Amino acid sequence: TTTESNVIDIQVDASYASDSTHRRSVTGIIARLAGVTILYKTKFQDVIALNSTEAEFIAACEAGKNYLYLRSILHELMIDQTKKR
């Protein structure tokens, strides 16, 4: 994780076929800004993944969409998202 105050840190994971009835995987996403959780989301994936790699890829795509949404909000608030080196 990063401790820079203006950088979004997102972590994502998927649990392959964890729903024993419908065999759907679960996506878990957490996003932090300045070390504070600003988004926490778990949900069943809309499609049935055929393997764990596909479930992870679907989860990563969902996390990417959430990142772009959060970044657009921070842009509207004029909070710079460039990482200083």
Short mmCIF file of C-alpha atoms in Angstrom, two decimals:
data_model
loop_
_atom_site.label_atom_id
_atom_site.label_comp_id
_atom_site.label_asym_id
_atom_site.label_seq_id
_atom_site.Cartn_x
_atom_site.Cartn_y
_atom_site.Cartn_z
CA THR A 1 0.00 0.00 0.00
CA THR A 2 1.02 3.59 -0.53
CA THR A 3 0.92 6.38 2.04
CA GLU A 4 0.94 9.29 -0.40
CA SER A 5 -2.04 11.45 0.46
CA ASN A 6 -3.33 12.06 -3.05
CA VAL A 7 -2.86 8.63 -4.66
CA ILE A 8 -5.64 6.04 -4.86
CA ASP A 9 -4.51 2.58 -3.73
CA ILE A 10 -6.76 -0.28 -4.90
CA GLN A 11 -6.55 -3.94 -3.93
CA VAL A 12 -8.69 -6.61 -5.55
CA ASP A 13 -9.22 -10.34 -5.18
CA ALA A 14 -11.57 -12.99 -6.50
CA SER A 15 -12.85 -16.18 -4.95
CA TYR A 16 -13.38 -18.70 -7.75
CA ALA A 17 -16.77 -20.48 -7.81
CA SER A 18 -17.42 -19.84 -4.13
CA ASP A 19 -21.22 -19.97 -4.56
CA SER A 20 -21.90 -23.71 -4.43
CA THR A 21 -25.43 -23.33 -5.82
CA HIS A 22 -24.75 -21.23 -8.92
CA ARG A 23 -20.92 -21.62 -9.15
CA ARG A 24 -20.42 -17.86 -9.40
CA SER A 25 -17.21 -16.26 -8.21
CA VAL A 26 -17.01 -13.36 -5.75
CA THR A 27 -15.10 -10.13 -6.37
CA GLY A 28 -13.70 -8.10 -3.48
CA ILE A 29 -12.39 -4.55 -3.95
CA ILE A 30 -10.98 -2.06 -1.45
CA ALA A 31 -9.77 1.43 -2.37
CA ARG A 32 -7.85 3.78 -0.07
CA LEU A 33 -6.93 7.44 -0.29
CA ALA A 34 -4.39 8.77 2.22
CA GLY A 35 -4.62 5.43 4.04
CA VAL A 36 -8.39 5.80 4.56
CA THR A 37 -10.83 3.36 2.99
CA ILE A 38 -13.04 5.21 0.53
CA LEU A 39 -14.56 2.19 -1.23
CA TYR A 40 -15.23 -1.37 -0.11
CA LYS A 41 -17.18 -3.69 -2.36
CA THR A 42 -17.92 -7.39 -2.55
CA LYS A 43 -20.29 -8.88 -5.09
CA PHE A 44 -21.02 -12.00 -7.06
CA GLN A 45 -19.67 -11.79 -10.57
CA ASP A 46 -22.31 -11.41 -13.28
CA VAL A 47 -20.90 -14.25 -15.40
CA ILE A 48 -19.69 -17.73 -14.48
CA ALA A 49 -15.91 -17.89 -14.77
CA LEU A 50 -14.51 -21.10 -16.23
CA ASN A 51 -11.32 -20.97 -14.14
CA SER A 52 -9.67 -18.96 -11.38
CA THR A 53 -7.61 -16.88 -13.84
CA GLU A 54 -10.77 -15.72 -15.58
CA ALA A 55 -12.36 -14.88 -12.22
CA GLU A 56 -9.31 -12.79 -11.28
CA PHE A 57 -9.38 -11.03 -14.67
CA ILE A 58 -13.08 -10.17 -14.26
CA ALA A 59 -12.33 -8.82 -10.78
CA ALA A 60 -9.42 -6.74 -12.09
CA CYS A 61 -11.66 -5.22 -14.78
CA GLU A 62 -14.25 -4.30 -12.15
CA ALA A 63 -11.53 -2.71 -10.00
CA GLY A 64 -10.33 -0.73 -13.01
CA LYS A 65 -13.81 0.66 -13.59
CA ASN A 66 -14.05 1.69 -9.94
CA TYR A 67 -10.61 3.30 -10.10
CA LEU A 68 -11.57 5.40 -13.14
CA TYR A 69 -14.78 6.48 -11.41
CA LEU A 70 -12.95 7.50 -8.22
CA ARG A 71 -10.28 9.28 -10.23
CA SER A 72 -12.92 11.28 -12.10
CA ILE A 73 -14.43 12.38 -8.78
CA LEU A 74 -11.01 13.49 -7.51
CA HIS A 75 -10.41 15.33 -10.78
CA GLU A 76 -13.68 17.24 -10.30
CA LEU A 77 -12.51 18.13 -6.78
CA MET A 78 -9.18 19.30 -8.31
CA ILE A 79 -7.14 16.71 -6.40
CA ASP A 80 -4.08 15.83 -8.49
CA GLN A 81 -3.54 12.09 -9.07
CA THR A 82 0.02 12.21 -10.40
CA LYS A 83 2.56 10.37 -8.30
CA LYS A 84 5.47 12.56 -7.21
CA ARG A 85 8.93 10.96 -7.36
#
